[in-house]
CSV table of C-alpha atoms in Angstrom, one decimal:
chain,number,residue,atom,x,y,z
A,1,PHE,CA,0.1,0.0,0.4
A,2,PHE,CA,2.3,2.3,0.8
A,3,PHE,CA,4.2,5.7,1.1
A,4,GLN,CA,7.8,8.0,0.8
A,5,ALA,CA,7.7,10.9,3.1
A,6,GLU,CA,11.5,12.4,2.5
A,7,ASP,CA,12.5,15.0,4.8
A,8,GLY,CA,16.1,15.7,3.0
A,9,ILE,CA,15.8,11.5,3.4
A,10,ARG,CA,13.0,8.6,3.0
A,11,ASP,CA,12.1,8.5,6.7
A,12,PHE,CA,8.6,7.1,6.0
A,13,CYS,CA,7.9,3.8,3.0
A,14,LEU,CA,4.7,2.5,3.0
A,15,SER,CA,4.9,0.0,-0.2
A,16,ARG,CA,2.5,-1.4,-2.1
A,17,GLY,CA,-1.6,-1.4,-0.7
A,18,LEU,CA,-1.3,-1.2,1.0
A,19,GLY,CA,4.8,-3.9,2.0
A,20,ASP,CA,7.3,-2.7,1.9
A,21,VAL,CA,8.8,-0.9,-1.4
A,22,TYR,CA,12.8,-1.5,0.0
A,23,LYS,CA,13.7,-4.7,-0.8
A,24,ARG,CA,16.3,-6.2,2.8
A,25,GLN,CA,18.1,-8.6,1.3
A,26,THR,CA,19.6,-10.0,4.8
A,27,GLN,CA,15.4,-10.7,5.9
A,28,SER,CA,14.9,-14.6,5.9
A,29,THR,CA,12.0,-15.9,6.7
A,30,TRP,CA,11.4,-16.9,11.2
A,31,GLU,CA,9.0,-19.5,12.1
A,32,LEU,CA,8.0,-19.4,15.8
A,33,ASP,CA,5.8,-22.7,16.6
A,34,SER,CA,6.8,-21.0,20.7
A,35,HIS,CA,3.9,-18.5,19.0
A,36,SER,CA,1.3,-20.2,17.8
A,37,LEU,CA,-1.1,-22.0,20.7
A,38,SER,CA,-1.5,-24.5,17.7
A,39,GLY,CA,1.7,-25.1,17.4
A,40,LYS,CA,1.2,-23.8,13.4
A,41,LYS,CA,4.4,-22.0,12.0
A,42,ILE,CA,4.8,-17.8,11.7
A,43,ARG,CA,5.9,-16.7,9.0
A,44,MET,CA,7.9,-12.7,9.7
A,45,GLY,CA,8.9,-12.6,7.0
A,46,GLY,CA,11.0,-13.8,4.0
A,47,ARG,CA,11.1,-13.9,0.0
A,48,ASN,CA,8.3,-16.0,-1.6
A,49,SER,CA,7.1,-17.3,2.0
A,50,LEU,CA,3.2,-17.5,0.9
A,51,ALA,CA,4.6,-17.6,-2.5
A,52,ASN,CA,1.4,-20.3,-2.1
A,53,LEU,CA,-1.3,-18.1,-1.1
A,54,LYS,CA,-4.2,-18.6,-3.0
A,55,THR,CA,-6.3,-15.5,-4.0
A,56,VAL,CA,-10.2,-14.5,-5.0
A,57,PRO,CA,-11.9,-15.6,-8.2
A,58,SER,CA,-11.9,-12.1,-9.9
A,59,VAL,CA,-11.6,-8.9,-9.1
A,60,ASP,CA,-13.0,-5.9,-11.2
A,61,LEU,CA,-10.7,-3.3,-11.4
A,62,THR,CA,-14.0,-0.7,-12.2
A,63,LYS,CA,-15.5,-1.4,-9.3
A,64,TYR,CA,-12.6,-1.6,-6.7
A,65,GLN,CA,-10.4,1.6,-7.8
A,66,GLY,CA,-11.1,5.0,-5.6
A,67,VAL,CA,-10.1,5.3,-1.5
A,68,TRP,CA,-9.1,3.1,0.7
A,69,TYR,CA,-8.8,3.4,4.7
A,70,GLN,CA,-6.0,1.1,6.1
A,71,ILE,CA,-8.0,-0.4,9.2
A,72,GLU,CA,-4.7,-2.6,10.2
A,73,SER,CA,-0.9,-4.1,8.3
A,74,ASN,CA,1.9,-5.6,9.9
A,75,ALA,CA,3.7,-3.5,7.6
A,76,PRO,CA,7.3,-2.1,9.5
A,77,TYR,CA,6.0,1.4,8.3
A,78,SER,CA,2.9,1.8,7.5
A,79,ARG,CA,1.4,0.2,10.7
A,80,ASP,CA,3.5,3.3,12.5
A,81,VAL,CA,1.9,5.7,11.1
A,82,ASP,CA,-1.9,8.0,11.0
A,83,CYS,CA,-4.8,8.1,8.2
A,84,VAL,CA,-3.3,5.7,5.7
A,85,THR,CA,-5.4,5.6,2.5
A,86,ALA,CA,-4.7,4.6,-1.0
A,87,THR,CA,-6.2,5.7,-3.6
A,88,TYR,CA,-6.5,3.9,-7.0
A,89,THR,CA,-8.0,5.1,-9.9
A,90,LEU,CA,-8.2,3.1,-13.2
A,91,GLN,CA,-6.3,4.5,-16.7
A,92,ASP,CA,-7.3,4.2,-20.0
A,93,ASP,CA,-4.9,1.7,-20.4
A,94,GLY,CA,-5.7,-0.8,-18.5
A,95,THR,CA,-2.9,0.1,-15.4
A,96,ILE,CA,-3.9,1.5,-11.8
A,97,ARG,CA,-2.4,5.1,-10.5
A,98,VAL,CA,-1.9,4.7,-7.2
A,99,LYS,CA,-1.7,7.6,-4.5
A,100,ASN,CA,-0.8,6.2,-0.6
A,101,SER,CA,-1.7,9.2,1.3
A,102,TYR,CA,0.0,9.2,5.6
A,103,ARG,CA,-0.1,11.6,8.6
A,104,LYS,CA,3.6,11.0,10.7
A,105,PRO,CA,2.5,9.9,14.3
A,106,ASN,CA,1.0,12.9,17.0
A,107,GLY,CA,-0.3,14.8,14.5
A,108,GLY,CA,3.0,15.3,12.8
A,109,SER,CA,2.8,16.2,8.5
A,110,TRP,CA,1.4,14.9,5.7
A,111,GLY,CA,3.0,12.5,2.9
A,112,GLU,CA,2.7,10.5,-0.3
A,113,VAL,CA,3.7,8.5,-2.6
A,114,ASN,CA,2.6,7.8,-5.8
A,115,GLY,CA,3.0,4.3,-8.3
A,116,LYS,CA,1.3,2.6,-11.1
A,117,ALA,CA,-0.5,-0.9,-10.2
A,118,TYR,CA,-0.7,-3.6,-13.4
A,119,ALA,CA,-2.4,-6.8,-13.5
A,120,VAL,CA,-1.0,-10.1,-14.1
A,121,GLU,CA,-3.4,-12.1,-14.5
A,122,SER,CA,-6.8,-12.0,-16.0
A,123,SER,CA,-8.8,-12.8,-12.3
A,124,ASN,CA,-7.0,-9.4,-11.2
A,125,SER,CA,-6.0,-10.5,-8.2
A,126,LYS,CA,-2.8,-10.7,-8.2
A,127,LEU,CA,-0.8,-7.0,-9.4
A,128,LYS,CA,2.2,-5.6,-9.5
A,129,VAL,CA,2.9,-2.6,-8.1
A,130,ARG,CA,6.0,0.5,-8.5
A,131,PHE,CA,7.4,2.7,-7.0
A,132,TYR,CA,10.3,5.1,-8.3
A,133,TRP,CA,10.0,3.6,-11.8
A,134,ILE,CA,12.4,0.8,-9.7
A,135,LEU,CA,10.9,0.0,-6.5
A,136,GLY,CA,7.9,-2.2,-6.0
A,137,GLY,CA,6.8,-6.2,-5.3
A,138,ASN,CA,3.6,-8.2,-5.6
A,139,TYR,CA,-0.6,-7.3,-4.5
A,140,TRP,CA,-2.4,-9.8,-3.5
A,141,ILE,CA,-6.0,-9.7,-2.9
A,142,THR,CA,-7.4,-13.2,-0.4
A,143,ASP,CA,-9.9,-11.7,0.4
A,144,LEU,CA,-12.6,-9.2,-0.7
A,145,ASP,CA,-15.9,-8.0,0.4
A,146,PRO,CA,-18.6,-9.0,-2.7
A,147,GLU,CA,-19.6,-5.7,-2.1
A,148,TYR,CA,-16.1,-3.9,-2.5
A,149,ARG,CA,-16.6,-2.7,0.9
A,150,TRP,CA,-13.3,-3.9,2.8
A,151,VAL,CA,-10.3,-6.2,1.5
A,152,LEU,CA,-7.5,-8.8,2.7
A,153,VAL,CA,-3.5,-7.9,1.2
A,154,VAL,CA,-1.1,-9.8,1.5
A,155,THR,CA,2.2,-9.0,-0.4
A,156,PRO,CA,4.0,-13.2,-0.7
A,157,GLU,CA,7.2,-12.2,-0.8
A,158,ASP,CA,7.2,-10.5,2.6
A,159,CYS,CA,4.7,-12.1,4.1
A,160,TYR,CA,2.9,-8.3,4.9
A,161,ALA,CA,-1.2,-8.1,5.4
A,162,TRP,CA,-3.3,-4.9,5.3
A,163,ILE,CA,-7.2,-4.9,6.2
A,164,LEU,CA,-8.0,-2.2,4.3
A,165,SER,CA,-12.0,-0.1,4.3
A,166,ARG,CA,-13.7,1.5,2.3
A,167,THR,CA,-14.7,3.6,6.0
A,168,PRO,CA,-12.3,4.5,8.7
A,169,VAL,CA,-14.1,2.2,11.2
A,170,LEU,CA,-14.8,-0.8,9.6
A,171,ASP,CA,-17.0,-3.3,11.6
A,172,GLU,CA,-15.2,-5.4,14.4
A,173,GLU,CA,-16.7,-8.7,14.1
A,174,ILE,CA,-15.4,-8.4,10.1
A,175,VAL,CA,-11.9,-7.4,11.9
A,176,THR,CA,-12.6,-10.8,13.9
A,177,ARG,CA,-12.8,-12.4,10.5
A,178,LEU,CA,-9.6,-11.5,8.5
A,179,ARG,CA,-7.8,-11.4,12.0
A,180,ALA,CA,-8.6,-15.3,11.9
A,181,LYS,CA,-7.8,-15.5,7.6
A,182,ILE,CA,-4.6,-13.9,8.4
A,183,SER,CA,-3.6,-16.4,11.4
A,184,GLU,CA,-4.5,-19.0,9.2
A,185,ILE,CA,-2.2,-18.2,6.5
A,186,GLY,CA,0.5,-17.7,8.9
A,187,LEU,CA,1.4,-14.7,10.4
A,188,ASP,CA,2.0,-13.4,13.5
A,189,LEU,CA,-1.1,-11.4,14.9
A,190,ASN,CA,1.2,-9.7,17.7
A,191,GLN,CA,3.0,-8.0,14.6
A,192,PHE,CA,-0.4,-6.4,13.2
A,193,LYS,CA,-1.3,-2.4,15.0
A,194,ARG,CA,-4.9,-0.7,14.2
A,195,THR,CA,-4.3,2.4,12.2
A,196,ARG,CA,-5.6,5.4,13.6
A,197,HIS,CA,-7.8,7.7,11.6
A,198,ASP,CA,-8.7,10.3,14.4
A,199,VAL,CA,-5.7,12.7,14.1
A,200,GLN,CA,-6.5,16.5,13.8
């Protein structure tokens, strides 16, 4: 999903949809059975560690475009800023213009980053997102409300996920259900943080 603020240096980066646009070459997959009562292995980072993840059968990009509010995420940079949104605009050539916006913590300054996304298969459920020409990654839609009111997005190479909603607040029953799906994938729910949208 995500963003980049520049204060002379790039101090914030919220990648893809909603993952980290900077690839950390030293990042590895940690499997921590001790963090799961069921004994299920928990993935925390690692390229291609969710490569077999299933996505939704199809996505109507016309319905999908518009503004999405980040509800929760485990991405290191997108979870630690406020008022995170992603705006997708379908272009005539079939690509999607991406504008990610956020506010620094404690009522800080606003920032945004712009990019482009495109579908990599006919279902439109797997997208590639690019920022700054060379930075980007995969954007997989794994759960989607039939009315396009909420969505769960995962970047399989980084093991990051985002719960997004058309509104700043999402019904807690839906959030709980999506968190259960995140846990089923094998991600550590303790790494997720709720995004604030009430900052003045």
